[in-house]
Amino acid sequence: GMDEAPPPASPAGLSAYVAVSQMLGLTLLVTTGAWLGRYRGGVAWHSPLQFNVHPLCMVLGMVFLQGDALLVYRVFRHEAKRSTKALHALLHGLALVIALLLPTGIVAVFESHRAKGIPDMYSLHSWCGMATFVLYLLQWLLGCGFFLFPGASFSLRSRYKPHHIFFGISLFILSIAACLLGITEMLLFKISDSYSHFVPEGILANTLGVLLVAFGLVVGYVLTRDDWKRPPLAEELALSMDFKTLTEGESPGDGSQ
């Protein structure tokens, strides 16, 4: 109606930090593309340049989209909780698809190694990267099971939620760490003789690494500000108590959330 109160404004500074994170994220993608295009021969969907798209897919999926998925609850503060949950899960799922199923994802790495006779899974980058992806997939499946689809009780959701939040942030950090290890590994493989002479490719790749860290820090700052958390809507509180009553057999006044 005409006399309905407008939704409360976002906390001071939140919009600015979110905007900075998006600018850093887009700059990440541009810088990755510039590095691969200028110094690694470009990208293609088929060999021999198929592998070159792997870094771009990892930065797009496991860093940029994952970071945006984590920010969903801060950005869409006044939207329906279920819609926000669905978008959160969708962005994480899209990151998984880009990382694994596209022709340039993780599968392409093993295909490229097999074609060139390079051993698999021997480097620290590969260990960290594969562990991060497997745990990320598990985190996504558990998150959908507990929060997106009906079935889990209120107490089970409440007990799991802190773990879900902790591992979500941890996997974001691990994804950035794996990217940094991958950049270093690629530079040492490709330009080991000239890297120490501050050649342009080395400087550009180092800049990409700094941008990855900066993106992670900005997203992490937004996520760890308690006063920037999404406030529950009035109808969500009522539904939460009703859900607790149905699943736990308690009255709405029993216990605490």
PDB file of C-alpha atoms in Angstrom:
ATOM      1  CA  GLY A   1       0.000   0.000   0.000  1.00  0.00           C
ATOM      2  CA  MET A   2       0.898   3.693  -0.153  1.00  0.00           C
ATOM      3  CA  ASP A   3       1.537   3.873   3.587  1.00  0.00           C
ATOM      4  CA  GLU A   4       3.884   0.876   3.754  1.00  0.00           C
ATOM      5  CA  ALA A   5       7.287   1.714   5.205  1.00  0.00           C
ATOM      6  CA  PRO A   6      10.168   1.480   2.742  1.00  0.00           C
ATOM      7  CA  PRO A   7      12.703  -1.304   3.386  1.00  0.00           C
ATOM      8  CA  PRO A   8      15.556  -0.243   5.653  1.00  0.00           C
ATOM      9  CA  ALA A   9      18.673   0.979   3.921  1.00  0.00           C
ATOM     10  CA  SER A  10      21.812  -1.135   3.765  1.00  0.00           C
ATOM     11  CA  PRO A  11      24.421  -0.439   6.457  1.00  0.00           C
ATOM     12  CA  ALA A  12      26.847   2.366   5.725  1.00  0.00           C
ATOM     13  CA  GLY A  13      29.826   1.128   3.760  1.00  0.00           C
ATOM     14  CA  LEU A  14      28.402  -2.238   2.749  1.00  0.00           C
ATOM     15  CA  SER A  15      27.464  -1.187  -0.784  1.00  0.00           C
ATOM     16  CA  ALA A  16      30.890   0.384  -1.312  1.00  0.00           C
ATOM     17  CA  TYR A  17      32.747  -2.770  -0.249  1.00  0.00           C
ATOM     18  CA  VAL A  18      30.503  -4.969  -2.391  1.00  0.00           C
ATOM     19  CA  ALA A  19      31.129  -2.667  -5.378  1.00  0.00           C
ATOM     20  CA  VAL A  20      34.887  -2.851  -4.781  1.00  0.00           C
ATOM     21  CA  SER A  21      34.693  -6.645  -4.633  1.00  0.00           C
ATOM     22  CA  GLN A  22      32.905  -6.756  -7.994  1.00  0.00           C
ATOM     23  CA  MET A  23      35.419  -4.421  -9.615  1.00  0.00           C
ATOM     24  CA  LEU A  24      38.260  -6.569  -8.279  1.00  0.00           C
ATOM     25  CA  GLY A  25      36.508  -9.710  -9.504  1.00  0.00           C
ATOM     26  CA  LEU A  26      36.052  -8.375 -13.024  1.00  0.00           C
ATOM     27  CA  THR A  27      39.648  -7.118 -13.032  1.00  0.00           C
ATOM     28  CA  LEU A  28      40.716 -10.636 -12.024  1.00  0.00           C
ATOM     29  CA  LEU A  29      39.022 -12.114 -15.075  1.00  0.00           C
ATOM     30  CA  VAL A  30      40.425  -9.475 -17.429  1.00  0.00           C
ATOM     31  CA  THR A  31      43.943  -9.873 -16.041  1.00  0.00           C
ATOM     32  CA  THR A  32      43.779 -13.666 -16.304  1.00  0.00           C
ATOM     33  CA  GLY A  33      42.585 -13.398 -19.899  1.00  0.00           C
ATOM     34  CA  ALA A  34      45.298 -10.858 -20.723  1.00  0.00           C
ATOM     35  CA  TRP A  35      48.005 -13.110 -19.299  1.00  0.00           C
ATOM     36  CA  LEU A  36      46.823 -16.175 -21.189  1.00  0.00           C
ATOM     37  CA  GLY A  37      46.178 -14.256 -24.405  1.00  0.00           C
ATOM     38  CA  ARG A  38      49.378 -12.207 -24.443  1.00  0.00           C
ATOM     39  CA  TYR A  39      51.912 -14.710 -23.137  1.00  0.00           C
ATOM     40  CA  ARG A  40      50.449 -18.232 -23.308  1.00  0.00           C
ATOM     41  CA  GLY A  41      49.233 -18.217 -26.911  1.00  0.00           C
ATOM     42  CA  GLY A  42      45.579 -17.533 -26.246  1.00  0.00           C
ATOM     43  CA  VAL A  43      42.785 -19.950 -25.440  1.00  0.00           C
ATOM     44  CA  ALA A  44      40.835 -22.562 -27.381  1.00  0.00           C
ATOM     45  CA  TRP A  45      38.298 -25.280 -26.685  1.00  0.00           C
ATOM     46  CA  HIS A  46      40.601 -27.946 -28.103  1.00  0.00           C
ATOM     47  CA  SER A  47      44.259 -28.904 -27.783  1.00  0.00           C
ATOM     48  CA  PRO A  48      46.940 -27.657 -27.650  1.00  0.00           C
ATOM     49  CA  LEU A  49      45.480 -24.478 -26.087  1.00  0.00           C
ATOM     50  CA  GLN A  50      42.672 -26.184 -24.186  1.00  0.00           C
ATOM     51  CA  PHE A  51      44.677 -26.249 -20.967  1.00  0.00           C
ATOM     52  CA  ASN A  52      45.116 -22.457 -21.096  1.00  0.00           C
ATOM     53  CA  VAL A  53      41.434 -21.960 -20.335  1.00  0.00           C
ATOM     54  CA  HIS A  54      41.791 -23.949 -17.102  1.00  0.00           C
ATOM     55  CA  PRO A  55      43.142 -20.964 -15.091  1.00  0.00           C
ATOM     56  CA  LEU A  56      40.381 -18.735 -16.458  1.00  0.00           C
ATOM     57  CA  CYS A  57      37.689 -21.245 -15.483  1.00  0.00           C
ATOM     58  CA  MET A  58      39.136 -21.672 -12.006  1.00  0.00           C
ATOM     59  CA  VAL A  59      39.287 -17.926 -11.401  1.00  0.00           C
ATOM     60  CA  LEU A  60      35.769 -17.479 -12.770  1.00  0.00           C
ATOM     61  CA  GLY A  61      34.172 -20.384 -10.926  1.00  0.00           C
ATOM     62  CA  MET A  62      36.106 -21.166  -7.771  1.00  0.00           C
ATOM     63  CA  VAL A  63      37.000 -17.565  -6.924  1.00  0.00           C
ATOM     64  CA  PHE A  64      34.695 -14.966  -8.501  1.00  0.00           C
ATOM     65  CA  LEU A  65      31.406 -16.901  -8.507  1.00  0.00           C
ATOM     66  CA  GLN A  66      32.161 -18.526  -5.163  1.00  0.00           C
ATOM     67  CA  GLY A  67      32.863 -15.105  -3.658  1.00  0.00           C
ATOM     68  CA  ASP A  68      29.616 -13.739  -5.078  1.00  0.00           C
ATOM     69  CA  ALA A  69      27.700 -16.732  -3.705  1.00  0.00           C
ATOM     70  CA  LEU A  70      29.073 -15.951  -0.241  1.00  0.00           C
ATOM     71  CA  LEU A  71      27.992 -12.310  -0.564  1.00  0.00           C
ATOM     72  CA  VAL A  72      24.403 -13.146  -1.535  1.00  0.00           C
ATOM     73  CA  TYR A  73      23.108 -12.910   2.035  1.00  0.00           C
ATOM     74  CA  ARG A  74      24.736  -9.503   2.498  1.00  0.00           C
ATOM     75  CA  VAL A  75      23.576  -8.026  -0.831  1.00  0.00           C
ATOM     76  CA  PHE A  76      19.982  -9.309  -0.922  1.00  0.00           C
ATOM     77  CA  ARG A  77      19.169  -8.298   2.621  1.00  0.00           C
ATOM     78  CA  HIS A  78      15.449  -7.678   2.158  1.00  0.00           C
ATOM     79  CA  GLU A  79      14.513 -10.442  -0.264  1.00  0.00           C
ATOM     80  CA  ALA A  80      12.691 -13.626   0.729  1.00  0.00           C
ATOM     81  CA  LYS A  81      15.017 -16.054   2.493  1.00  0.00           C
ATOM     82  CA  ARG A  82      14.156 -18.981   0.252  1.00  0.00           C
ATOM     83  CA  SER A  83      14.928 -16.960  -2.884  1.00  0.00           C
ATOM     84  CA  THR A  84      18.246 -15.914  -1.385  1.00  0.00           C
ATOM     85  CA  LYS A  85      19.059 -19.518  -0.484  1.00  0.00           C
ATOM     86  CA  ALA A  86      18.246 -20.637  -4.018  1.00  0.00           C
ATOM     87  CA  LEU A  87      20.516 -17.989  -5.543  1.00  0.00           C
ATOM     88  CA  HIS A  88      23.293 -18.891  -3.079  1.00  0.00           C
ATOM     89  CA  ALA A  89      23.054 -22.579  -4.080  1.00  0.00           C
ATOM     90  CA  LEU A  90      22.744 -21.741  -7.798  1.00  0.00           C
ATOM     91  CA  LEU A  91      25.930 -19.663  -7.872  1.00  0.00           C
ATOM     92  CA  HIS A  92      27.858 -22.358  -6.003  1.00  0.00           C
ATOM     93  CA  GLY A  93      26.466 -24.997  -8.354  1.00  0.00           C
ATOM     94  CA  LEU A  94      27.465 -22.931 -11.389  1.00  0.00           C
ATOM     95  CA  ALA A  95      30.974 -22.626  -9.996  1.00  0.00           C
ATOM     96  CA  LEU A  96      31.128 -26.419  -9.671  1.00  0.00           C
ATOM     97  CA  VAL A  97      29.964 -26.928 -13.258  1.00  0.00           C
ATOM     98  CA  ILE A  98      32.534 -24.480 -14.606  1.00  0.00           C
ATOM     99  CA  ALA A  99      35.289 -26.055 -12.528  1.00  0.00           C
ATOM    100  CA  LEU A 100      34.588 -29.659 -13.493  1.00  0.00           C
ATOM    101  CA  LEU A 101      32.248 -30.334 -16.371  1.00  0.00           C
ATOM    102  CA  LEU A 102      33.212 -27.765 -18.989  1.00  0.00           C
ATOM    103  CA  PRO A 103      35.821 -28.977 -21.504  1.00  0.00           C
ATOM    104  CA  THR A 104      38.334 -26.676 -19.862  1.00  0.00           C
ATOM    105  CA  GLY A 105      37.754 -27.654 -16.255  1.00  0.00           C
ATOM    106  CA  ILE A 106      39.575 -30.146 -14.088  1.00  0.00           C
ATOM    107  CA  VAL A 107      38.972 -32.934 -16.622  1.00  0.00           C
ATOM    108  CA  ALA A 108      41.014 -31.015 -19.201  1.00  0.00           C
ATOM    109  CA  VAL A 109      44.037 -31.008 -16.899  1.00  0.00           C
ATOM    110  CA  PHE A 110      44.177 -34.813 -16.812  1.00  0.00           C
ATOM    111  CA  GLU A 111      43.603 -35.018 -20.573  1.00  0.00           C
ATOM    112  CA  SER A 112      46.412 -32.525 -21.207  1.00  0.00           C
ATOM    113  CA  HIS A 113      48.780 -34.394 -18.878  1.00  0.00           C
ATOM    114  CA  ARG A 114      47.990 -37.696 -20.571  1.00  0.00           C
ATOM    115  CA  ALA A 115      48.612 -36.244 -24.035  1.00  0.00           C
ATOM    116  CA  LYS A 116      51.962 -34.778 -22.985  1.00  0.00           C
ATOM    117  CA  GLY A 117      53.079 -37.666 -20.775  1.00  0.00           C
ATOM    118  CA  ILE A 118      53.056 -35.525 -17.610  1.00  0.00           C
ATOM    119  CA  PRO A 119      52.356 -37.311 -14.287  1.00  0.00           C
ATOM    120  CA  ASP A 120      49.134 -36.437 -12.442  1.00  0.00           C
ATOM    121  CA  MET A 121      48.616 -35.232  -8.879  1.00  0.00           C
ATOM    122  CA  TYR A 122      52.254 -34.851  -7.824  1.00  0.00           C
ATOM    123  CA  SER A 123      52.409 -31.109  -7.094  1.00  0.00           C
ATOM    124  CA  LEU A 124      51.223 -29.159  -4.061  1.00  0.00           C
ATOM    125  CA  HIS A 125      48.941 -27.173  -6.367  1.00  0.00           C
ATOM    126  CA  SER A 126      47.211 -30.327  -7.583  1.00  0.00           C
ATOM    127  CA  TRP A 127      46.834 -31.692  -4.047  1.00  0.00           C
ATOM    128  CA  CYS A 128      45.345 -28.474  -2.697  1.00  0.00           C
ATOM    129  CA  GLY A 129      43.227 -27.877  -5.788  1.00  0.00           C
ATOM    130  CA  MET A 130      41.699 -31.350  -5.860  1.00  0.00           C
ATOM    131  CA  ALA A 131      41.089 -31.390  -2.095  1.00  0.00           C
ATOM    132  CA  THR A 132      39.397 -27.990  -2.338  1.00  0.00           C
ATOM    133  CA  PHE A 133      37.157 -29.106  -5.186  1.00  0.00           C
ATOM    134  CA  VAL A 134      36.098 -32.368  -3.506  1.00  0.00           C
ATOM    135  CA  LEU A 135      35.353 -30.599  -0.213  1.00  0.00           C
ATOM    136  CA  TYR A 136      33.528 -27.835  -2.099  1.00  0.00           C
ATOM    137  CA  LEU A 137      31.298 -30.396  -3.804  1.00  0.00           C
ATOM    138  CA  LEU A 138      30.597 -32.051  -0.446  1.00  0.00           C
ATOM    139  CA  GLN A 139      29.850 -28.675   1.144  1.00  0.00           C
ATOM    140  CA  TRP A 140      27.380 -27.864  -1.638  1.00  0.00           C
ATOM    141  CA  LEU A 141      25.593 -31.208  -1.348  1.00  0.00           C
ATOM    142  CA  LEU A 142      25.323 -30.956   2.434  1.00  0.00           C
ATOM    143  CA  GLY A 143      24.156 -27.347   2.213  1.00  0.00           C
ATOM    144  CA  CYS A 144      21.379 -28.276  -0.218  1.00  0.00           C
ATOM    145  CA  GLY A 145      20.384 -31.223   1.950  1.00  0.00           C
ATOM    146  CA  PHE A 146      20.228 -29.280   5.184  1.00  0.00           C
ATOM    147  CA  PHE A 147      18.935 -25.877   4.111  1.00  0.00           C
ATOM    148  CA  LEU A 148      17.402 -25.894   0.634  1.00  0.00           C
ATOM    149  CA  PHE A 149      15.322 -29.066   0.645  1.00  0.00           C
ATOM    150  CA  PRO A 150      12.846 -30.007   3.382  1.00  0.00           C
ATOM    151  CA  GLY A 151      13.618 -32.828   5.746  1.00  0.00           C
ATOM    152  CA  ALA A 152      16.296 -31.715   8.187  1.00  0.00           C
ATOM    153  CA  SER A 153      14.966 -30.874  11.645  1.00  0.00           C
ATOM    154  CA  PHE A 154      15.335 -27.442  13.198  1.00  0.00           C
ATOM    155  CA  SER A 155      17.892 -28.628  15.780  1.00  0.00           C
ATOM    156  CA  LEU A 156      19.932 -30.430  13.111  1.00  0.00           C
ATOM    157  CA  ARG A 157      20.001 -27.317  10.941  1.00  0.00           C
ATOM    158  CA  SER A 158      20.977 -25.179  13.913  1.00  0.00           C
ATOM    159  CA  ARG A 159      23.844 -27.490  14.859  1.00  0.00           C
ATOM    160  CA  TYR A 160      25.151 -27.736  11.305  1.00  0.00           C
ATOM    161  CA  LYS A 161      24.866 -24.046  10.379  1.00  0.00           C
ATOM    162  CA  PRO A 162      28.093 -22.850  12.152  1.00  0.00           C
ATOM    163  CA  HIS A 163      30.039 -25.639  10.436  1.00  0.00           C
ATOM    164  CA  HIS A 164      28.547 -24.724   7.069  1.00  0.00           C
ATOM    165  CA  ILE A 165      29.570 -21.084   7.515  1.00  0.00           C
ATOM    166  CA  PHE A 166      33.084 -21.950   8.702  1.00  0.00           C
ATOM    167  CA  PHE A 167      33.796 -24.384   5.879  1.00  0.00           C
ATOM    168  CA  GLY A 168      32.281 -22.010   3.329  1.00  0.00           C
ATOM    169  CA  ILE A 169      34.762 -19.282   4.201  1.00  0.00           C
ATOM    170  CA  SER A 170      37.608 -21.800   4.576  1.00  0.00           C
ATOM    171  CA  LEU A 171      37.012 -23.262   1.119  1.00  0.00           C
ATOM    172  CA  PHE A 172      36.977 -19.793  -0.391  1.00  0.00           C
ATOM    173  CA  ILE A 173      40.398 -19.170   1.170  1.00  0.00           C
ATOM    174  CA  LEU A 174      41.656 -22.555  -0.016  1.00  0.00           C
ATOM    175  CA  SER A 175      40.445 -21.821  -3.559  1.00  0.00           C
ATOM    176  CA  ILE A 176      42.469 -18.617  -3.674  1.00  0.00           C
ATOM    177  CA  ALA A 177      45.489 -20.409  -2.195  1.00  0.00           C
ATOM    178  CA  ALA A 178      45.244 -23.117  -4.880  1.00  0.00           C
ATOM    179  CA  CYS A 179      45.109 -20.424  -7.575  1.00  0.00           C
ATOM    180  CA  LEU A 180      48.214 -18.746  -6.155  1.00  0.00           C
ATOM    181  CA  LEU A 181      50.042 -22.074  -6.157  1.00  0.00           C
ATOM    182  CA  GLY A 182      48.900 -22.686  -9.737  1.00  0.00           C
ATOM    183  CA  ILE A 183      50.172 -19.295 -10.912  1.00  0.00           C
ATOM    184  CA  THR A 184      53.557 -19.902  -9.294  1.00  0.00           C
ATOM    185  CA  GLU A 185      53.791 -23.414 -10.721  1.00  0.00           C
ATOM    186  CA  MET A 186      52.949 -22.221 -14.236  1.00  0.00           C
ATOM    187  CA  LEU A 187      55.528 -19.434 -14.078  1.00  0.00           C
ATOM    188  CA  LEU A 188      58.260 -21.777 -12.852  1.00  0.00           C
ATOM    189  CA  PHE A 189      57.428 -24.245 -15.625  1.00  0.00           C
ATOM    190  CA  LYS A 190      57.202 -21.693 -18.431  1.00  0.00           C
ATOM    191  CA  ILE A 191      59.655 -18.890 -17.624  1.00  0.00           C
ATOM    192  CA  SER A 192      61.898 -20.271 -14.899  1.00  0.00           C
ATOM    193  CA  ASP A 193      65.025 -18.847 -16.576  1.00  0.00           C
ATOM    194  CA  SER A 194      63.730 -15.292 -16.877  1.00  0.00           C
ATOM    195  CA  TYR A 195      61.230 -15.013 -13.994  1.00  0.00           C
ATOM    196  CA  SER A 196      63.828 -13.565 -11.621  1.00  0.00           C
ATOM    197  CA  HIS A 197      64.595 -10.747 -14.093  1.00  0.00           C
ATOM    198  CA  PHE A 198      61.174  -9.080 -13.613  1.00  0.00           C
ATOM    199  CA  VAL A 199      59.996  -9.881 -17.121  1.00  0.00           C
ATOM    200  CA  PRO A 200      56.561  -8.502 -18.115  1.00  0.00           C
ATOM    201  CA  GLU A 201      54.833 -11.886 -17.915  1.00  0.00           C
ATOM    202  CA  GLY A 202      56.090 -12.451 -14.410  1.00  0.00           C
ATOM    203  CA  ILE A 203      54.977  -8.999 -13.296  1.00  0.00           C
ATOM    204  CA  LEU A 204      51.518  -9.477 -14.824  1.00  0.00           C
ATOM    205  CA  ALA A 205      51.091 -12.894 -13.208  1.00  0.00           C
ATOM    206  CA  ASN A 206      52.283 -11.543  -9.842  1.00  0.00           C
ATOM    207  CA  THR A 207      49.740  -8.737 -10.204  1.00  0.00           C
ATOM    208  CA  LEU A 208      47.052 -11.356 -10.779  1.00  0.00           C
ATOM    209  CA  GLY A 209      48.102 -13.021  -7.541  1.00  0.00           C
ATOM    210  CA  VAL A 210      47.867  -9.729  -5.644  1.00  0.00           C
ATOM    211  CA  LEU A 211      44.387  -9.145  -7.108  1.00  0.00           C
ATOM    212  CA  LEU A 212      43.311 -12.605  -5.937  1.00  0.00           C
ATOM    213  CA  VAL A 213      44.445 -11.799  -2.405  1.00  0.00           C
ATOM    214  CA  ALA A 214      42.751  -8.390  -2.508  1.00  0.00           C
ATOM    215  CA  PHE A 215      39.462  -9.913  -3.690  1.00  0.00           C
ATOM    216  CA  GLY A 216      39.627 -12.480  -0.906  1.00  0.00           C
ATOM    217  CA  LEU A 217      40.342  -9.843   1.719  1.00  0.00           C
ATOM    218  CA  VAL A 218      37.454  -7.584   0.648  1.00  0.00           C
ATOM    219  CA  VAL A 219      34.967 -10.474   0.524  1.00  0.00           C
ATOM    220  CA  GLY A 220      36.268 -11.769   3.843  1.00  0.00           C
ATOM    221  CA  TYR A 221      35.858  -8.368   5.453  1.00  0.00           C
ATOM    222  CA  VAL A 222      32.237  -8.096   4.309  1.00  0.00           C
ATOM    223  CA  LEU A 223      31.482 -11.600   5.573  1.00  0.00           C
ATOM    224  CA  THR A 224      33.025 -11.083   9.012  1.00  0.00           C
ATOM    225  CA  ARG A 225      31.316  -7.793   9.862  1.00  0.00           C
ATOM    226  CA  ASP A 226      28.626  -8.829  12.345  1.00  0.00           C
ATOM    227  CA  ASP A 227      26.662  -5.622  11.831  1.00  0.00           C
ATOM    228  CA  TRP A 228      26.443  -6.378   8.087  1.00  0.00           C
ATOM    229  CA  LYS A 229      24.713  -9.736   8.519  1.00  0.00           C
ATOM    230  CA  ARG A 230      21.323 -10.165   6.883  1.00  0.00           C
ATOM    231  CA  PRO A 231      18.606  -9.416   9.453  1.00  0.00           C
ATOM    232  CA  PRO A 232      15.769 -11.973   9.544  1.00  0.00           C
ATOM    233  CA  LEU A 233      12.443 -10.672   8.283  1.00  0.00           C
ATOM    234  CA  ALA A 234       9.478 -10.745  10.657  1.00  0.00           C
ATOM    235  CA  GLU A 235       7.696 -13.448   8.681  1.00  0.00           C
ATOM    236  CA  GLU A 236      10.886 -15.556   8.654  1.00  0.00           C
ATOM    237  CA  LEU A 237      11.045 -15.502  12.448  1.00  0.00           C
ATOM    238  CA  ALA A 238       7.452 -16.688  12.629  1.00  0.00           C
ATOM    239  CA  LEU A 239       8.059 -19.450  10.062  1.00  0.00           C
ATOM    240  CA  SER A 240      11.236 -20.482  11.872  1.00  0.00           C
ATOM    241  CA  MET A 241       9.356 -20.941  15.145  1.00  0.00           C
ATOM    242  CA  ASP A 242       6.560 -22.842  13.376  1.00  0.00           C
ATOM    243  CA  PHE A 243       9.150 -25.103  11.736  1.00  0.00           C
ATOM    244  CA  LYS A 244      10.790 -25.738  15.091  1.00  0.00           C
ATOM    245  CA  THR A 245       7.425 -26.618  16.626  1.00  0.00           C
ATOM    246  CA  LEU A 246       6.627 -29.072  13.830  1.00  0.00           C
ATOM    247  CA  THR A 247      10.019 -30.809  13.737  1.00  0.00           C
ATOM    248  CA  GLU A 248      10.968 -30.775  17.410  1.00  0.00           C
ATOM    249  CA  GLY A 249       7.554 -31.036  19.028  1.00  0.00           C
ATOM    250  CA  GLU A 250       8.182 -27.919  21.112  1.00  0.00           C
ATOM    251  CA  SER A 251       6.046 -24.884  21.653  1.00  0.00           C
ATOM    252  CA  PRO A 252       7.313 -21.641  20.100  1.00  0.00           C
ATOM    253  CA  GLY A 253       8.336 -20.417  23.548  1.00  0.00           C
ATOM    254  CA  ASP A 254      10.576 -23.402  24.314  1.00  0.00           C
ATOM    255  CA  GLY A 255      14.330 -23.050  23.901  1.00  0.00           C
ATOM    256  CA  SER A 256      16.170 -20.505  21.829  1.00  0.00           C
ATOM    257  CA  GLN A 257      17.244 -20.276  18.186  1.00  0.00           C
TER     258      GLN A 257
END
